[in-house]
Short mmCIF file of C-alpha atoms in Angstrom, two decimals:
data_model
loop_
_atom_site.label_atom_id
_atom_site.label_comp_id
_atom_site.label_asym_id
_atom_site.label_seq_id
_atom_site.Cartn_x
_atom_site.Cartn_y
_atom_site.Cartn_z
CA UNK A 6 0.00 0.00 0.00
CA UNK A 7 2.85 2.37 0.78
CA UNK A 8 4.40 1.74 -2.63
CA UNK A 9 1.06 2.32 -4.40
CA UNK A 10 0.53 5.54 -2.44
CA UNK A 11 4.01 6.77 -3.32
CA UNK A 12 3.37 5.97 -6.99
CA UNK A 13 0.05 7.82 -6.96
CA UNK A 14 1.62 10.87 -5.31
CA UNK A 15 4.85 10.79 -7.30
CA UNK A 16 6.83 10.47 -4.05
CA UNK A 17 9.89 8.40 -3.23
CA UNK A 18 9.14 5.25 -1.21
CA UNK A 19 11.61 4.01 1.41
CA UNK A 20 11.56 1.22 3.94
CA UNK A 21 14.46 -1.15 4.71
CA UNK A 22 16.62 1.09 2.51
CA UNK A 23 17.19 3.35 5.51
CA UNK A 24 18.63 0.52 7.60
CA UNK A 25 20.86 -0.58 4.73
CA UNK A 26 22.15 2.96 4.25
CA UNK A 27 22.85 3.40 7.95
CA UNK A 28 24.50 -0.02 8.09
CA UNK A 29 26.80 0.81 5.17
CA UNK A 30 27.55 4.39 6.19
CA UNK A 31 28.44 3.60 9.81
CA UNK A 32 29.69 0.04 9.32
CA UNK A 33 27.12 -1.47 11.70
CA UNK A 34 25.42 -4.83 10.97
CA UNK A 35 21.80 -4.33 9.97
CA UNK A 36 20.56 -6.75 12.64
CA UNK A 37 22.04 -4.55 15.37
CA UNK A 38 20.18 -1.53 14.01
CA UNK A 39 16.93 -3.48 13.93
CA UNK A 40 17.40 -4.64 17.51
CA UNK A 41 18.14 -1.07 18.62
CA UNK A 42 14.61 -0.14 17.53
CA UNK A 43 12.79 -3.30 18.59
CA UNK A 44 14.44 -4.43 21.81
CA UNK A 45 14.92 -2.93 25.24
CA UNK A 46 18.60 -2.21 26.01
CA UNK A 47 20.55 -5.00 27.65
CA UNK A 48 22.51 -4.43 30.85
CA UNK A 49 25.70 -4.12 28.79
CA UNK A 50 24.11 -1.60 26.42
CA UNK A 51 23.08 0.58 29.35
CA UNK A 52 26.77 1.08 30.05
CA UNK A 53 28.01 1.24 26.44
CA UNK A 54 25.24 3.43 24.93
CA UNK A 55 25.08 1.17 21.84
CA UNK A 56 21.33 1.58 21.49
CA UNK A 57 21.58 5.39 21.47
CA UNK A 58 24.34 5.23 18.87
CA UNK A 59 22.41 2.97 16.53
CA UNK A 60 19.20 4.99 16.80
CA UNK A 61 21.20 8.16 16.04
CA UNK A 62 22.58 6.52 12.89
CA UNK A 63 19.11 5.46 11.68
CA UNK A 64 17.66 8.91 12.41
CA UNK A 65 20.47 10.63 10.51
CA UNK A 66 19.90 8.44 7.45
CA UNK A 67 16.13 8.97 7.45
CA UNK A 68 16.24 12.73 8.04
CA UNK A 69 18.72 13.11 5.17
CA UNK A 70 15.98 11.80 2.88
CA UNK A 71 13.23 13.73 4.67
CA UNK A 72 15.03 16.97 3.84
CA UNK A 73 14.30 16.32 0.17
CA UNK A 74 10.55 16.15 0.95
CA UNK A 75 7.87 14.12 -0.87
CA UNK A 76 8.61 10.84 0.86
CA UNK A 77 6.59 7.81 1.92
CA UNK A 78 8.38 5.86 4.65
CA UNK A 79 7.01 2.53 5.87
CA UNK A 80 9.97 1.25 7.83
CA UNK A 81 10.72 0.84 11.50
CA UNK A 82 9.81 3.53 14.05
CA UNK A 83 8.90 6.28 11.60
CA UNK A 84 6.53 7.80 14.19
CA UNK A 85 9.50 8.12 16.58
CA UNK A 86 12.26 9.11 14.18
CA UNK A 87 10.22 11.89 12.53
CA UNK A 88 8.45 13.26 15.58
CA UNK A 89 8.12 17.01 15.90
CA UNK A 90 7.77 17.71 12.16
CA UNK A 91 4.37 19.35 11.63
CA UNK A 92 3.69 18.35 8.02
CA UNK A 93 4.47 14.65 8.51
CA UNK A 94 1.32 12.54 8.30
CA UNK A 95 1.55 9.32 10.31
CA UNK A 96 -0.79 6.59 9.07
CA UNK A 97 -1.80 3.32 10.67
CA UNK A 98 -3.58 1.08 8.17
CA UNK A 99 -6.30 -1.02 9.72
CA UNK A 100 -8.81 -1.91 7.01
CA UNK A 101 -9.97 -1.39 3.43
CA UNK A 102 -12.65 1.09 2.45
CA UNK A 103 -15.54 -1.38 2.48
CA UNK A 104 -14.59 -2.64 5.95
CA UNK A 105 -14.43 0.97 7.10
CA UNK A 106 -17.85 1.61 5.55
CA UNK A 107 -19.35 -1.25 7.54
CA UNK A 108 -17.83 0.08 10.77
CA UNK A 109 -19.03 3.62 10.04
CA UNK A 110 -22.55 2.34 9.36
CA UNK A 111 -22.65 0.55 12.71
CA UNK A 112 -21.11 3.41 14.67
CA UNK A 113 -23.25 6.21 13.18
CA UNK A 114 -26.36 4.16 12.27
CA UNK A 115 -26.32 5.43 8.69
CA UNK A 116 -26.61 3.94 5.21
CA UNK A 117 -23.70 2.50 3.25
CA UNK A 118 -23.80 5.40 0.77
CA UNK A 119 -23.70 7.99 3.54
CA UNK A 120 -20.89 6.17 5.33
CA UNK A 121 -18.88 5.96 2.11
CA UNK A 122 -19.42 9.66 1.40
CA UNK A 123 -18.20 10.63 4.88
CA UNK A 124 -15.12 8.43 4.64
CA UNK A 125 -14.22 9.68 1.18
CA UNK A 126 -14.57 13.27 2.40
CA UNK A 127 -12.29 12.47 5.36
CA UNK A 128 -9.71 10.94 3.01
CA UNK A 129 -9.81 14.00 0.74
CA UNK A 130 -9.15 16.27 3.70
CA UNK A 131 -5.74 14.57 4.11
CA UNK A 132 -4.69 16.65 1.12
CA UNK A 133 -5.19 19.78 3.24
CA UNK A 134 -2.68 22.55 3.74
CA UNK A 135 -1.69 21.31 7.21
CA UNK A 136 0.08 18.37 5.54
CA UNK A 137 1.85 20.46 2.90
CA UNK A 138 5.47 21.46 3.28
CA UNK A 139 5.78 25.11 4.26
CA UNK A 140 9.07 27.03 4.27
CA UNK A 141 8.96 26.98 8.07
CA UNK A 142 8.41 23.22 8.16
CA UNK A 143 11.19 22.62 5.63
CA UNK A 144 13.52 24.75 7.76
CA UNK A 145 12.65 22.58 10.77
CA UNK A 146 13.43 19.39 8.84
CA UNK A 147 16.73 20.88 7.66
CA UNK A 148 17.67 21.75 11.24
CA UNK A 149 16.68 18.34 12.57
CA UNK A 150 18.71 16.68 9.83
CA UNK A 151 21.73 18.88 10.55
CA UNK A 152 21.55 18.04 14.25
CA UNK A 153 21.21 14.34 13.42
CA UNK A 154 24.24 14.38 11.10
CA UNK A 155 26.38 16.08 13.75
CA UNK A 156 25.13 13.78 16.50
CA UNK A 157 25.90 10.72 14.38
CA UNK A 158 29.48 11.97 14.00
CA UNK A 159 29.89 12.41 17.76
CA UNK A 160 27.74 9.75 19.39
CA UNK A 161 30.22 6.88 19.30
CA UNK A 162 32.88 8.80 21.18
CA UNK A 163 30.54 11.02 23.20
CA UNK A 164 27.29 9.07 23.69
CA UNK A 165 25.88 11.37 26.35
CA UNK A 166 25.87 14.52 24.20
CA UNK A 167 22.69 16.14 22.89
CA UNK A 168 22.63 18.14 19.66
CA UNK A 169 20.23 20.80 18.41
CA UNK A 170 20.39 23.08 15.37
CA UNK A 171 18.76 26.45 14.88
CA UNK A 172 19.31 29.31 12.48
CA UNK A 173 22.39 27.76 10.87
CA UNK A 174 24.05 27.13 14.22
CA UNK A 175 24.61 23.88 16.05
CA UNK A 176 24.29 23.63 19.82
CA UNK A 177 26.01 20.70 21.51
CA UNK A 178 25.09 19.97 25.11
CA UNK A 179 27.68 18.15 27.20
CA UNK A 180 27.84 16.83 30.74
CA UNK A 181 29.07 19.10 33.51
CA UNK A 182 31.96 16.69 34.13
CA UNK A 183 33.25 17.33 30.59
CA UNK A 184 32.81 21.08 30.57
CA UNK A 185 36.16 22.07 32.16
CA UNK A 186 38.25 19.85 29.88
CA UNK A 187 39.35 22.38 27.26
CA UNK A 188 41.03 19.78 25.04
CA UNK A 189 37.89 17.65 25.07
CA UNK A 190 35.67 20.61 24.24
CA UNK A 191 37.98 21.60 21.38
CA UNK A 192 37.85 18.05 20.00
CA UNK A 193 34.06 17.99 20.08
CA UNK A 194 33.92 21.28 18.18
CA UNK A 195 36.39 20.02 15.57
CA UNK A 196 34.48 16.79 15.02
CA UNK A 197 31.18 18.63 14.71
CA UNK A 198 32.58 21.20 12.29
CA UNK A 199 34.15 18.50 10.13
CA UNK A 200 30.83 16.94 9.16
CA UNK A 201 31.14 16.61 5.40
CA UNK A 202 29.76 19.48 3.34
CA UNK A 203 28.65 21.59 6.28
CA UNK A 204 29.81 25.09 7.14
CA UNK A 205 28.35 25.64 10.58
CA UNK A 206 28.76 27.64 13.73
CA UNK A 207 29.27 25.22 16.62
CA UNK A 208 28.33 26.22 20.16
CA UNK A 209 28.96 24.18 23.29
CA UNK A 210 26.59 24.29 26.23
CA UNK A 211 26.28 22.45 29.49
CA UNK A 212 23.51 19.93 30.00
CA UNK A 213 21.15 20.98 32.79
CA UNK A 214 21.35 19.01 36.01
#
């Protein structure tokens, strides 16, 4: 259904491709990326931050495609990886139109024709402006993708960091215990600024207690 929808809309359709890209780009076996999404962290992972690293890699790969817009994604954890983007429509497919018609008839005590008309009207409203990409929404996706690319470059060595991007600047939040280590702070800034193809202003901030 996702592939047919993408074809009808003229959008790109992605699923497992994201995992394969992340696996190849960061040299992580695909099965480990899948488990990072599906499984609770093991005791060892709670100390090594592997789950956070793998999720960061998947998010970076997906947001890189989301920046280009017009995308149908039906892979793992799309609702989580793309949260906070206003024009993303999250769909959970439960039944075909005729099954929906039957349910609508029972729920509203109406005829099949009336139920079908209501459902078709609801479906048409999904084309509304709230699901269209605005310049503001595109800017948000660009910033989320930038933060994800920087985080993916840092997360293996500095798993506790948090990264945000706004207005062409990147803000990296580090633990209080790291803040006074000038060499460490300089290394984080260099790694962040070296993300391929990006000319960015990097700012370091301390994580709140």
